[in-house]
Coordinates of N, CA, C and O in Angstrom, one line a residue:
M1 N 20.6 -73.6 -28.4 CA 21.7 -72.7 -28.0 C 23.0 -73.4 -28.6 O 23.3 -74.5 -28.4
T2 N 23.8 -72.5 -29.2 CA 25.0 -73.0 -29.8 C 26.1 -73.2 -28.8 O 26.0 -72.6 -27.7
K3 N 27.1 -73.9 -29.1 CA 28.3 -74.1 -28.2 C 28.9 -72.8 -27.9 O 29.4 -72.5 -26.8
E4 N 29.0 -71.9 -29.0 CA 29.6 -70.6 -28.8 C 28.8 -69.7 -27.8 O 29.4 -69.0 -27.0
A5 N 27.5 -69.8 -27.9 CA 26.6 -69.1 -27.0 C 26.8 -69.6 -25.5 O 26.8 -68.8 -24.6
I6 N 26.9 -70.9 -25.4 CA 27.1 -71.4 -24.1 C 28.4 -71.0 -23.5 O 28.6 -70.6 -22.4
H7 N 29.5 -71.1 -24.4 CA 30.8 -70.6 -24.0 C 30.8 -69.2 -23.5 O 31.4 -68.8 -22.5
S8 N 30.1 -68.3 -24.2 CA 30.0 -66.9 -23.9 C 29.4 -66.7 -22.5 O 29.8 -65.9 -21.6
K9 N 28.3 -67.5 -22.2 CA 27.6 -67.4 -20.9 C 28.5 -67.9 -19.8 O 28.6 -67.4 -18.7
V10 N 29.2 -69.0 -20.1 CA 30.2 -69.6 -19.1 C 31.3 -68.6 -18.8 O 31.8 -68.5 -17.7
Q11 N 31.8 -68.0 -19.9 CA 32.8 -67.0 -19.8 C 32.4 -65.9 -18.8 O 33.1 -65.5 -17.9
D12 N 31.2 -65.4 -18.9 CA 30.6 -64.4 -18.0 C 30.6 -64.9 -16.6 O 30.9 -64.1 -15.7
I13 N 30.2 -66.1 -16.4 CA 30.1 -66.7 -15.1 C 31.5 -66.8 -14.5 O 31.7 -66.4 -13.3
F14 N 32.5 -67.2 -15.2 CA 33.9 -67.2 -14.7 C 34.4 -65.8 -14.3 O 35.0 -65.7 -13.3
R15 N 34.1 -64.9 -15.2 CA 34.5 -63.5 -14.9 C 33.8 -63.0 -13.6 O 34.5 -62.3 -12.8
D16 N 32.6 -63.4 -13.4 CA 31.9 -63.0 -12.2 C 32.4 -63.7 -10.9 O 32.7 -63.0 -9.9
I17 N 32.6 -65.0 -11.0 CA 33.1 -65.8 -9.8 C 34.5 -65.3 -9.5 O 34.8 -65.2 -8.3
F18 N 35.4 -65.1 -10.5 CA 36.8 -64.7 -10.2 C 37.0 -63.2 -10.1 O 38.1 -62.7 -10.0
D19 N 35.9 -62.4 -10.3 CA 35.9 -61.0 -10.2 C 37.0 -60.4 -11.1 O 37.9 -59.6 -10.7
D20 N 37.0 -60.8 -12.4 CA 38.1 -60.4 -13.3 C 37.4 -60.3 -14.7 O 37.2 -61.3 -15.4
E21 N 37.1 -59.1 -15.1 CA 36.4 -58.8 -16.3 C 37.3 -59.1 -17.6 O 36.9 -59.1 -18.7
T22 N 38.6 -59.2 -17.3 CA 39.6 -59.5 -18.4 C 39.8 -61.0 -18.6 O 40.5 -61.4 -19.6
L23 N 39.3 -61.8 -17.7 CA 39.6 -63.3 -17.8 C 39.0 -63.9 -19.1 O 37.8 -63.7 -19.4
N24 N 39.8 -64.6 -19.8 CA 39.3 -65.3 -21.0 C 39.6 -66.8 -20.8 O 40.7 -67.2 -20.5
I25 N 38.6 -67.6 -21.0 CA 38.7 -69.0 -20.9 C 38.6 -69.6 -22.3 O 37.9 -69.1 -23.2
A26 N 39.3 -70.7 -22.5 CA 39.3 -71.5 -23.7 C 38.8 -72.9 -23.3 O 38.7 -73.2 -22.1
E27 N 38.5 -73.7 -24.3 CA 38.1 -75.1 -24.0 C 39.1 -75.9 -23.3 O 38.8 -76.8 -22.5
Q28 N 40.4 -75.5 -23.4 CA 41.5 -76.3 -22.8 C 41.7 -75.7 -21.4 O 42.6 -76.3 -20.6
T29 N 41.1 -74.6 -20.9 CA 41.3 -74.1 -19.6 C 40.9 -75.1 -18.5 O 39.9 -75.7 -18.6
H30 N 41.8 -75.2 -17.5 CA 41.5 -76.1 -16.4 C 41.9 -75.4 -15.1 O 42.5 -74.3 -15.2
S31 N 41.7 -76.0 -14.0 CA 41.8 -75.3 -12.7 C 43.3 -74.8 -12.5 O 43.4 -73.8 -11.8
E32 N 44.2 -75.5 -13.0 CA 45.6 -75.1 -12.8 C 46.0 -73.8 -13.5 O 47.0 -73.1 -13.2
D33 N 45.1 -73.4 -14.5 CA 45.4 -72.2 -15.3 C 44.9 -70.9 -14.6 O 45.4 -69.8 -15.0
I34 N 44.1 -71.0 -13.6 CA 43.6 -69.9 -12.9 C 43.9 -70.0 -11.4 O 43.5 -70.9 -10.7
E35 N 44.8 -69.1 -11.0 CA 45.4 -69.2 -9.6 C 44.3 -69.3 -8.5 O 44.4 -70.0 -7.5
E36 N 43.3 -68.5 -8.7 CA 42.2 -68.4 -7.7 C 41.2 -69.6 -7.7 O 40.3 -69.6 -6.9
W37 N 41.4 -70.5 -8.6 CA 40.4 -71.6 -8.8 C 40.7 -72.7 -7.8 O 41.5 -73.6 -7.9
D38 N 40.0 -72.6 -6.6 CA 40.1 -73.5 -5.6 C 38.8 -74.3 -5.4 O 37.9 -74.1 -6.2
S39 N 38.7 -75.1 -4.4 CA 37.5 -75.9 -4.2 C 36.3 -75.1 -4.0 O 35.2 -75.4 -4.5
L40 N 36.4 -74.0 -3.2 CA 35.2 -73.1 -3.0 C 34.8 -72.4 -4.3 O 33.6 -72.4 -4.6
S41 N 35.7 -71.9 -5.0 CA 35.3 -71.2 -6.3 C 34.8 -72.3 -7.3 O 33.9 -72.0 -8.1
H42 N 35.2 -73.5 -7.2 CA 34.7 -74.6 -8.1 C 33.2 -74.8 -7.7 O 32.4 -74.9 -8.6
I43 N 32.9 -74.9 -6.5 CA 31.5 -75.1 -6.0 C 30.7 -73.9 -6.5 O 29.6 -74.1 -7.0
N44 N 31.2 -72.7 -6.4 CA 30.5 -71.5 -6.8 C 30.3 -71.5 -8.3 O 29.2 -71.2 -8.8
L45 N 31.3 -72.0 -9.1 CA 31.1 -72.1 -10.5 C 30.1 -73.1 -10.9 O 29.2 -72.8 -11.8
V46 N 30.1 -74.3 -10.3 CA 29.1 -75.3 -10.7 C 27.7 -74.8 -10.3 O 26.8 -75.0 -11.1
A47 N 27.5 -74.2 -9.2 CA 26.2 -73.7 -8.8 C 25.7 -72.7 -9.7 O 24.5 -72.7 -10.1
A48 N 26.6 -71.7 -10.1 CA 26.2 -70.7 -11.0 C 25.8 -71.2 -12.4 O 24.9 -70.8 -13.1
I49 N 26.6 -72.2 -12.9 CA 26.4 -72.8 -14.2 C 25.1 -73.6 -14.2 O 24.2 -73.5 -15.1
E50 N 24.8 -74.3 -13.1 CA 23.6 -75.1 -13.0 C 22.4 -74.1 -13.0 O 21.4 -74.4 -13.7
K51 N 22.5 -73.0 -12.3 CA 21.4 -72.0 -12.2 C 21.2 -71.4 -13.6 O 20.0 -71.3 -14.0
E52 N 22.3 -71.0 -14.2 CA 22.2 -70.3 -15.5 C 21.5 -71.1 -16.6 O 20.7 -70.7 -17.4
F53 N 21.9 -72.4 -16.6 CA 21.4 -73.3 -17.7 C 20.3 -74.2 -17.3 O 19.9 -75.1 -18.1
C54 N 19.8 -74.1 -16.0 CA 18.7 -74.9 -15.5 C 19.0 -76.4 -15.7 O 18.2 -77.2 -16.2
V55 N 20.2 -76.8 -15.2 CA 20.6 -78.2 -15.3 C 21.1 -78.6 -13.9 O 21.4 -77.7 -13.0
K56 N 21.2 -79.9 -13.7 CA 21.8 -80.4 -12.4 C 22.9 -81.4 -12.8 O 22.6 -82.3 -13.7
F57 N 24.0 -81.3 -12.2 CA 25.1 -82.3 -12.4 C 25.2 -83.3 -11.3 O 25.1 -82.9 -10.1
A58 N 25.5 -84.5 -11.7 CA 25.8 -85.6 -10.7 C 27.3 -85.4 -10.3 O 28.1 -85.0 -11.1
L59 N 27.6 -85.8 -9.1 CA 29.0 -85.8 -8.6 C 29.9 -86.5 -9.6 O 31.0 -86.1 -9.9
G60 N 29.5 -87.7 -10.0 CA 30.3 -88.5 -10.9 C 30.6 -87.8 -12.2 O 31.7 -87.9 -12.8
E61 N 29.6 -87.0 -12.7 CA 29.8 -86.3 -13.9 C 30.9 -85.2 -13.7 O 31.7 -85.0 -14.6
L62 N 30.8 -84.5 -12.6 CA 31.7 -83.4 -12.3 C 33.1 -83.9 -12.1 O 34.1 -83.3 -12.5
Q63 N 33.3 -85.1 -11.5 CA 34.6 -85.7 -11.3 C 35.3 -86.1 -12.6 O 36.5 -86.1 -12.6
E64 N 34.5 -86.3 -13.6 CA 35.1 -86.7 -14.9 C 35.6 -85.5 -15.7 O 36.3 -85.6 -16.7
L65 N 35.2 -84.3 -15.4 CA 35.5 -83.1 -16.1 C 37.0 -82.8 -16.0 O 37.6 -82.7 -14.9
K66 N 37.7 -82.5 -17.1 CA 39.1 -82.2 -17.1 C 39.4 -80.7 -17.5 O 40.4 -80.2 -17.1
N67 N 38.4 -80.1 -18.2 CA 38.6 -78.7 -18.6 C 37.3 -78.1 -18.9 O 36.2 -78.7 -18.8
V68 N 37.4 -76.8 -19.4 CA 36.2 -76.1 -19.7 C 35.4 -76.7 -20.8 O 34.2 -76.8 -20.9
G69 N 36.1 -77.2 -21.8 CA 35.5 -77.9 -23.0 C 34.6 -79.1 -22.5 O 33.5 -79.2 -23.0
D70 N 35.1 -79.8 -21.6 CA 34.3 -80.9 -21.0 C 33.0 -80.4 -20.4 O 32.0 -81.0 -20.5
M71 N 33.2 -79.3 -19.7 CA 32.0 -78.7 -19.0 C 31.0 -78.2 -20.1 O 29.8 -78.4 -20.0
L72 N 31.5 -77.6 -21.1 CA 30.6 -77.1 -22.2 C 29.8 -78.3 -22.8 O 28.6 -78.2 -23.1
N73 N 30.6 -79.4 -23.1 CA 30.0 -80.6 -23.7 C 28.9 -81.2 -22.8 O 27.9 -81.6 -23.2
L74 N 29.2 -81.2 -21.5 CA 28.2 -81.7 -20.5 C 27.0 -80.8 -20.4 O 25.9 -81.4 -20.4
I75 N 27.1 -79.5 -20.5 CA 26.0 -78.6 -20.5 C 25.1 -78.9 -21.8 O 23.9 -79.0 -21.6
I76 N 25.8 -79.1 -22.9 CA 25.0 -79.3 -24.1 C 24.3 -80.7 -24.0 O 23.1 -80.8 -24.3
K77 N 24.9 -81.7 -23.5 CA 24.3 -83.0 -23.3 C 23.1 -82.9 -22.3 O 22.0 -83.5 -22.6
K78 N 23.2 -82.1 -21.3 CA 22.1 -82.0 -20.3 C 20.9 -81.2 -20.8 O 19.8 -81.4 -20.4
R79 N 21.2 -80.3 -21.8 CA 20.1 -79.4 -22.3 C 19.4 -80.1 -23.4 O 18.3 -79.6 -23.8
V80 N 19.8 -81.2 -23.9 CA 19.1 -81.9 -25.0 C 17.9 -82.6 -24.5 O 17.8 -83.1 -23.5

């Protein structure tokens, strides 16, 4: 699966979690860019991404993420 395909699926997850079909995320997007992105929505995002890509993230891995690009790279790393 290409990074672009992963980004597209993550984009759909973000739109679903934040209930906003117009939401567009970039690799530089982080929690401060989306007003509704709080701790509960973050948990929901992680759970949905883990389910979609059949991966599990360690707490330490999640704490190191700074933006969506870091998440995409972690998904790619976990799927190899």
